[in-house]
Short mmCIF file of C-alpha atoms in Angstrom, two decimals:
data_model
loop_
_atom_site.label_atom_id
_atom_site.label_comp_id
_atom_site.label_asym_id
_atom_site.label_seq_id
_atom_site.Cartn_x
_atom_site.Cartn_y
_atom_site.Cartn_z
CA MET T 6 0.00 0.00 0.00
CA ASP T 7 1.28 3.49 -0.82
CA THR T 8 1.39 5.16 2.64
CA SER T 9 2.16 8.54 1.10
CA SER T 10 -1.04 8.34 -0.90
CA GLU T 11 -3.00 7.29 2.18
CA LYS T 12 -1.57 10.19 4.16
CA GLU T 13 -2.67 12.61 1.49
CA LYS T 14 -6.14 11.05 1.36
CA ALA T 15 -6.54 11.18 5.12
CA ILE T 16 -5.34 14.76 5.48
CA ALA T 17 -7.44 15.93 2.53
CA LEU T 18 -10.58 14.27 3.85
CA LEU T 19 -10.11 15.52 7.40
CA GLN T 20 -9.34 19.06 6.29
CA LYS T 21 -12.27 19.02 3.89
CA TYR T 22 -14.61 17.88 6.68
CA LYS T 23 -13.23 20.46 9.08
CA ALA T 24 -13.89 23.18 6.48
CA GLY T 25 -17.43 21.95 5.88
CA LEU T 26 -16.79 21.07 2.24
CA CYS T 27 -17.44 17.33 2.27
CA THR T 28 -19.93 15.77 -0.11
CA PRO T 29 -22.91 13.88 1.37
CA GLU T 30 -21.14 10.60 0.62
CA GLU T 31 -17.98 11.73 2.42
CA ILE T 32 -19.98 12.97 5.40
CA ALA T 33 -21.69 9.57 5.57
CA ARG T 34 -18.28 7.88 5.72
CA ILE T 35 -17.15 10.20 8.51
CA ARG T 36 -20.35 9.54 10.44
CA GLN T 37 -19.84 5.79 10.12
CA TRP T 38 -16.35 6.25 11.51
CA TYR T 39 -17.63 8.37 14.39
CA ASP T 40 -20.44 5.91 15.20
CA SER T 41 -17.96 3.04 15.44
CA PHE T 42 -16.06 4.98 18.12
CA GLU T 43 -19.26 5.87 20.00
CA ASP T 44 -20.24 2.20 20.22
CA LEU T 45 -16.87 1.30 21.64
CA SER T 46 -16.86 4.08 24.24
CA HIS T 47 -19.99 2.67 25.90
CA SER T 48 -18.79 -0.91 26.15
CA LEU T 49 -15.07 -0.89 27.03
CA ASN T 50 -13.19 -0.31 30.31
CA THR T 51 -9.89 1.51 30.78
CA GLU T 52 -7.74 -1.62 30.45
CA ASP T 53 -9.23 -2.31 27.05
CA ALA T 54 -8.64 1.21 25.73
CA GLN T 55 -5.35 0.56 23.91
CA LEU T 56 -6.65 -2.55 22.15
CA ALA T 57 -9.90 -0.76 21.36
CA ALA T 58 -8.00 2.09 19.76
CA ASP T 59 -6.07 -0.28 17.54
CA GLU T 60 -9.16 -2.16 16.46
CA ALA T 61 -11.24 1.00 15.94
CA ALA T 62 -8.52 2.60 13.84
CA GLU T 63 -8.17 -0.46 11.64
CA GLN T 64 -11.95 -0.70 11.18
CA ALA T 65 -12.13 2.99 10.40
CA LEU T 66 -9.51 2.61 7.66
CA VAL T 67 -11.73 0.03 5.98
CA LYS T 68 -14.79 2.25 6.24
CA LEU T 69 -12.97 5.33 4.95
CA PHE T 70 -10.90 3.88 2.12
CA GLY T 71 -12.22 0.40 1.38
CA GLU T 72 -11.00 -2.99 2.48
CA ASN T 73 -8.39 -3.45 -0.25
CA ASN T 74 -6.70 -0.11 0.42
CA ALA T 75 -6.63 -0.64 4.17
CA GLN T 76 -4.87 -4.04 4.24
CA GLY T 77 -1.28 -3.02 3.42
CA PRO T 78 1.40 -4.39 5.83
CA ASP T 79 2.85 -0.99 6.68
CA VAL T 80 -0.41 0.79 7.46
CA LYS T 81 -0.40 0.30 11.20
CA LYS T 82 3.18 1.35 11.84
CA ALA T 83 3.86 3.91 9.16
CA GLY T 84 0.55 5.36 8.02
CA LEU T 85 -0.24 8.86 9.26
CA VAL T 86 -3.89 8.10 8.73
CA TYR T 87 -3.66 5.21 11.19
CA TYR T 88 -1.85 7.48 13.64
CA LEU T 89 -4.65 10.06 13.42
CA LEU T 90 -7.36 7.43 13.68
CA ARG T 91 -5.75 5.79 16.69
CA ILE T 92 -5.53 9.12 18.51
CA ALA T 93 -9.17 9.77 17.75
CA ALA T 94 -10.14 6.29 18.94
CA CYS T 95 -8.25 6.71 22.23
CA LEU T 96 -9.91 10.04 22.81
CA VAL T 97 -13.37 8.60 22.24
CA VAL T 98 -12.76 5.60 24.51
CA GLY T 99 -11.49 8.03 27.13
CA GLY T 100 -14.65 10.11 26.83
CA THR T 101 -13.20 13.14 24.98
CA LEU T 102 -12.98 13.69 21.23
CA TYR T 103 -11.42 17.02 20.33
CA PHE T 104 -10.95 16.58 16.62
CA ILE T 105 -13.53 15.19 14.18
CA ALA T 106 -16.04 13.93 16.76
CA GLY T 107 -16.11 17.27 18.52
CA LYS T 108 -16.90 19.04 15.28
CA PHE T 109 -19.47 16.41 14.39
CA LYS T 110 -21.29 16.78 17.70
CA ARG T 111 -21.32 20.54 17.42
CA ALA T 112 -22.85 20.23 13.97
CA GLN T 113 -25.82 18.21 15.22
CA PRO T 114 -29.05 20.24 15.60
CA ASN T 115 -30.30 20.60 19.16
CA LEU T 116 -33.26 18.33 19.81
CA ILE T 117 -36.19 20.33 21.17
CA THR T 118 -37.98 18.60 24.03
CA TYR T 119 -40.91 19.77 26.14
CA SER T 120 -41.58 19.89 29.88
CA LYS T 121 -45.23 19.14 30.60
CA TYR T 122 -47.45 20.63 33.32
CA SER T 123 -51.03 19.41 33.73
CA THR T 124 -54.08 19.83 35.88
CA ARG T 125 -56.73 17.26 36.66
CA LYS T 126 -60.45 17.89 36.56
CA GLY T 127 -61.42 20.03 39.51
CA GLU T 128 -57.92 21.50 39.80
CA ARG T 129 -56.18 24.76 38.86
CA ARG T 130 -52.48 25.53 38.90
CA GLU T 131 -50.19 28.55 38.61
CA ILE T 132 -46.84 28.14 36.85
CA GLN T 133 -43.93 30.62 36.98
CA LEU T 134 -41.83 30.48 33.81
CA SER T 135 -38.12 31.20 33.61
CA ASP T 136 -38.69 34.57 31.90
CA GLY T 137 -40.94 35.78 34.73
CA SER T 138 -44.20 35.09 32.89
CA VAL T 139 -47.02 33.50 34.85
CA VAL T 140 -49.46 30.93 33.47
CA THR T 141 -52.63 29.92 35.34
CA LEU T 142 -53.99 26.59 34.11
CA ASN T 143 -57.69 25.87 34.35
CA ALA T 144 -59.00 22.37 35.11
CA ALA T 145 -58.12 19.45 32.80
CA SER T 146 -55.46 21.45 30.93
CA THR T 147 -51.89 20.83 29.82
CA ILE T 148 -49.07 23.19 28.88
CA GLN T 149 -45.75 22.11 27.42
CA ILE T 150 -42.65 24.33 27.62
CA ALA T 151 -39.97 23.97 24.92
CA SER T 152 -36.44 23.17 26.11
CA ASP T 153 -35.09 26.17 24.17
CA PHE T 154 -37.64 28.49 25.82
CA GLY T 155 -36.12 31.95 26.19
CA VAL T 156 -33.17 31.44 23.82
CA LYS T 157 -34.51 33.19 20.71
CA LYS T 158 -38.22 32.89 21.33
CA ARG T 159 -40.59 31.61 23.96
CA ASP T 160 -42.64 28.67 22.67
CA VAL T 161 -45.31 26.73 24.55
CA LEU T 162 -48.04 24.26 23.59
CA LEU T 163 -51.48 24.46 25.22
CA GLN T 164 -54.41 22.10 25.38
CA GLY T 165 -57.27 23.27 27.55
CA GLU T 166 -57.58 26.72 29.07
CA ALA T 167 -55.06 29.10 30.57
CA PHE T 168 -54.59 32.73 31.49
CA PHE T 169 -51.21 34.17 30.50
CA GLN T 170 -49.39 37.11 32.06
CA VAL T 171 -46.41 37.46 29.74
CA SER T 172 -43.27 39.38 30.68
CA LYS T 173 -42.38 41.97 28.07
CA ASP T 174 -39.49 41.14 25.77
CA LYS T 175 -39.58 42.52 22.22
CA THR T 176 -36.55 40.49 21.15
CA ARG T 177 -38.09 37.14 22.08
CA PRO T 178 -41.75 36.73 21.10
CA PHE T 179 -43.97 34.54 23.26
CA ILE T 180 -45.87 32.03 21.10
CA ILE T 181 -48.68 29.75 22.27
CA ARG T 182 -49.64 26.94 19.91
CA THR T 183 -53.13 25.45 20.19
CA GLY T 184 -53.51 23.04 17.28
CA LYS T 185 -53.25 25.05 14.07
CA ILE T 186 -53.73 28.38 15.91
CA TYR T 187 -50.71 30.40 17.06
CA THR T 188 -51.04 33.30 19.49
CA ARG T 189 -48.02 35.61 19.33
CA VAL T 190 -47.24 38.34 21.89
CA VAL T 191 -44.26 40.19 23.35
CA GLY T 192 -45.75 41.24 26.69
CA THR T 193 -49.44 41.18 27.58
CA SER T 194 -52.16 39.26 29.43
CA PHE T 195 -54.92 37.21 27.85
CA ASN T 196 -57.07 34.09 28.15
CA ILE T 197 -57.00 31.16 25.73
CA ASN T 198 -59.66 28.45 25.67
CA ALA T 199 -58.78 25.43 23.53
CA TYR T 200 -60.21 22.24 24.99
CA ALA T 201 -60.02 19.15 22.80
CA ASP T 202 -63.73 18.37 23.29
CA GLU T 203 -64.84 21.81 22.12
CA ASN T 204 -65.23 23.00 18.52
CA LEU T 205 -63.97 26.50 19.25
CA ILE T 206 -60.67 28.11 20.14
CA SER T 207 -60.97 31.54 21.70
CA VAL T 208 -58.43 34.24 22.56
CA ALA T 209 -59.56 37.10 24.83
CA VAL T 210 -57.17 40.00 25.43
CA ALA T 211 -57.01 41.63 28.86
CA THR T 212 -54.01 43.94 28.35
CA GLY T 213 -51.49 44.77 25.63
CA LYS T 214 -51.57 43.57 22.02
CA VAL T 215 -51.99 40.07 20.64
CA GLN T 216 -51.59 38.61 17.16
CA VAL T 217 -53.34 35.37 16.17
CA GLU T 218 -52.20 33.26 13.24
CA LYS T 219 -53.54 30.13 11.56
CA GLU T 220 -51.25 27.47 10.16
CA GLU T 221 -51.97 26.49 6.57
CA ALA T 222 -50.23 24.39 3.94
CA LYS T 223 -48.41 27.41 2.52
CA GLY T 224 -47.48 28.90 5.89
CA LYS T 225 -49.15 30.98 8.56
CA THR T 226 -51.94 33.49 7.91
CA VAL T 227 -52.71 36.32 10.31
CA ILE T 228 -56.38 36.13 11.34
CA GLY T 229 -56.17 38.61 14.20
CA ARG T 230 -53.75 41.53 14.10
CA ASP T 231 -53.11 43.90 17.02
CA LEU T 232 -55.97 42.65 19.16
CA THR T 233 -56.22 44.84 22.25
CA HIS T 234 -58.15 45.10 25.53
CA ASN T 235 -61.50 43.24 25.48
CA HIS T 236 -61.09 41.99 21.92
CA LEU T 237 -62.16 38.38 21.47
CA LEU T 238 -61.21 36.17 18.54
CA VAL T 239 -63.05 32.86 18.12
CA TYR T 240 -61.95 30.23 15.61
CA ASP T 241 -64.41 27.48 14.61
CA LEU T 242 -62.54 24.22 14.06
CA LYS T 243 -65.33 22.50 12.13
CA LYS T 244 -66.26 25.37 9.85
CA ASP T 245 -62.68 26.67 9.53
CA THR T 246 -63.96 30.20 10.09
CA TYR T 247 -63.23 32.91 12.64
CA ASN T 248 -64.72 36.14 13.91
CA GLN T 249 -63.72 39.03 16.12
CA THR T 250 -65.98 40.70 18.65
CA LEU T 251 -65.78 42.81 21.79
CA ALA T 252 -66.18 40.97 25.09
CA ASP T 253 -65.32 41.41 28.74
CA ALA T 254 -61.98 39.64 29.13
CA ASP T 255 -62.27 39.69 32.92
CA THR T 256 -65.56 37.82 32.69
CA LEU T 257 -64.10 35.23 30.31
CA SER T 258 -61.24 34.57 32.72
CA ALA T 259 -63.38 34.74 35.87
CA TRP T 260 -62.76 31.01 36.42
CA LYS T 261 -59.49 32.08 38.07
CA THR T 262 -61.56 33.39 41.01
CA ASN T 263 -63.98 30.44 41.19
CA LYS T 264 -66.66 32.07 39.04
CA LEU T 265 -68.44 30.16 36.29
CA VAL T 266 -69.89 32.56 33.75
CA PHE T 267 -72.20 31.29 31.02
CA ASN T 268 -73.44 33.51 28.19
CA GLN T 269 -76.06 31.99 25.94
CA ALA T 270 -74.71 28.49 26.62
CA SER T 271 -76.50 25.25 25.91
CA ILE T 272 -76.99 22.60 28.58
CA ALA T 273 -74.42 20.44 26.79
CA GLN T 274 -71.84 23.24 26.98
CA ILE T 275 -72.65 23.88 30.63
CA ALA T 276 -72.37 20.17 31.41
CA ARG T 277 -68.87 19.92 29.89
CA ILE T 278 -67.65 22.86 31.95
CA LEU T 279 -69.21 21.55 35.16
CA GLU T 280 -67.66 18.14 34.54
CA ARG T 281 -64.19 19.69 34.30
CA ALA T 282 -64.71 22.15 37.16
CA TYR T 283 -66.13 19.67 39.68
CA ASN T 284 -64.46 16.47 38.50
CA ILE T 285 -67.66 14.48 38.10
CA PRO T 286 -68.89 12.55 35.04
CA ILE T 287 -72.13 14.01 33.69
CA VAL T 288 -74.54 12.01 31.53
CA LEU T 289 -77.30 13.83 29.63
CA THR T 290 -80.53 11.93 29.01
CA GLY T 291 -83.76 12.76 27.24
CA LYS T 292 -84.44 14.93 24.23
CA PRO T 293 -85.31 18.58 24.82
CA ARG T 294 -88.52 19.93 23.36
CA LYS T 295 -86.62 22.92 22.07
CA PRO T 296 -82.98 24.02 22.31
CA GLY T 297 -82.34 26.33 25.23
CA PHE T 298 -79.51 28.79 25.80
CA TYR T 299 -78.81 30.20 29.23
CA THR T 300 -76.99 33.19 30.69
CA VAL T 301 -76.03 32.78 34.32
CA THR T 302 -73.10 33.27 36.71
CA PHE T 303 -72.25 30.97 39.60
CA ASP T 304 -69.96 32.67 42.09
CA ASN T 305 -67.88 30.26 44.16
CA CYS T 306 -70.74 27.73 44.37
CA SER T 307 -70.46 24.13 45.44
CA LEU T 308 -72.02 21.63 43.05
CA GLN T 309 -74.75 20.91 45.60
CA LYS T 310 -75.69 24.59 45.67
CA LEU T 311 -75.32 25.11 41.92
CA LEU T 312 -77.53 22.27 40.67
CA PRO T 313 -80.85 23.48 42.17
CA LEU T 314 -80.21 26.96 40.73
CA LEU T 315 -79.54 25.52 37.30
CA ALA T 316 -82.63 23.33 37.53
CA ASN T 317 -84.85 26.33 38.37
CA LEU T 318 -83.39 28.24 35.44
CA SER T 319 -83.52 25.56 32.78
CA GLY T 320 -86.04 22.93 33.81
CA ILE T 321 -83.55 20.05 34.06
CA THR T 322 -83.90 17.27 36.59
CA TYR T 323 -80.92 15.38 37.99
CA GLU T 324 -79.73 12.62 40.29
CA LEU T 325 -76.41 11.35 41.55
CA LYS T 326 -76.01 7.67 40.73
CA ASP T 327 -72.94 5.42 40.76
CA GLN T 328 -70.65 8.45 41.16
CA GLN T 329 -72.17 10.06 38.08
CA LEU T 330 -74.47 13.03 37.68
CA ILE T 331 -77.44 11.99 35.53
CA VAL T 332 -79.15 15.05 34.00
CA ASN T 333 -82.47 14.76 32.22
CA ILE T 334 -82.93 17.59 29.70
CA GLN T 335 -86.34 16.61 28.37
CA ASN T 336 -88.14 19.50 30.07
CA CYS T 337 -85.60 22.19 29.27
CA ARG T 338 -87.21 25.51 28.49
#
């Protein structure tokens, strides 16, 4: 084997990789080399390090230059490429790779993971984020915080309902993703309702400015720009439509102070909210004579106090059976 030629090949390839000029095929060869070292580093002890380095270097020669070109008798003792590979192998087995492996690791994209915070039915929770923002989760809700939160932007995922008090930072937007809807702010407070069992996603602004975007095949489309105090945007998941109205944001987020506020809500909608708020399964029976919609506020009421009030308002009857609330809606008015 021509060791001079191998030296030139090794140096050229290593320099090319270091400069970021390798072809995809060459990068694949380098990665195979690196992976072979990684496998060894997890399985060998210190006494095996020297032998491991020899074996890894010889295997790497085959992977880099082919079996025929790596079998020459003088490769191990005279080849600079073997010398470089053996150093690299020793470094990997020892836990430190300063040359190719270090560059390879730095080139890998950071994997974004999420920390999850959840509430059960009948529970609320306040979460302090690392940027000083505060999130209050309503019952049966989940928020996920990205591992790169606060680096260039502040990304979270929400399912359920939450009230956000976002610390102001114009350089790092705060983005809440609820399905295909993105709510983007830099510093404001607002309520988002996005339960999986509801057909609507709503964003109600208490302070500051909010922008709402919808994800589409060609990118994001702004559906609510510069929404301010008491502006409400509602997106209909089934119809794929949205509208903006004025509403009392404090009323829409009154759940934070144990108030349940219903505005022209059906019994089915009320039942879903009561089920989450009081952690009790609710079964609706009967067929109403006509659809009814009800406006009522329950202020810090127990379920035992709330149910008679709702019955007087709507005409429902109810019973607790087998740890379920059975509600008959036949006589709703």
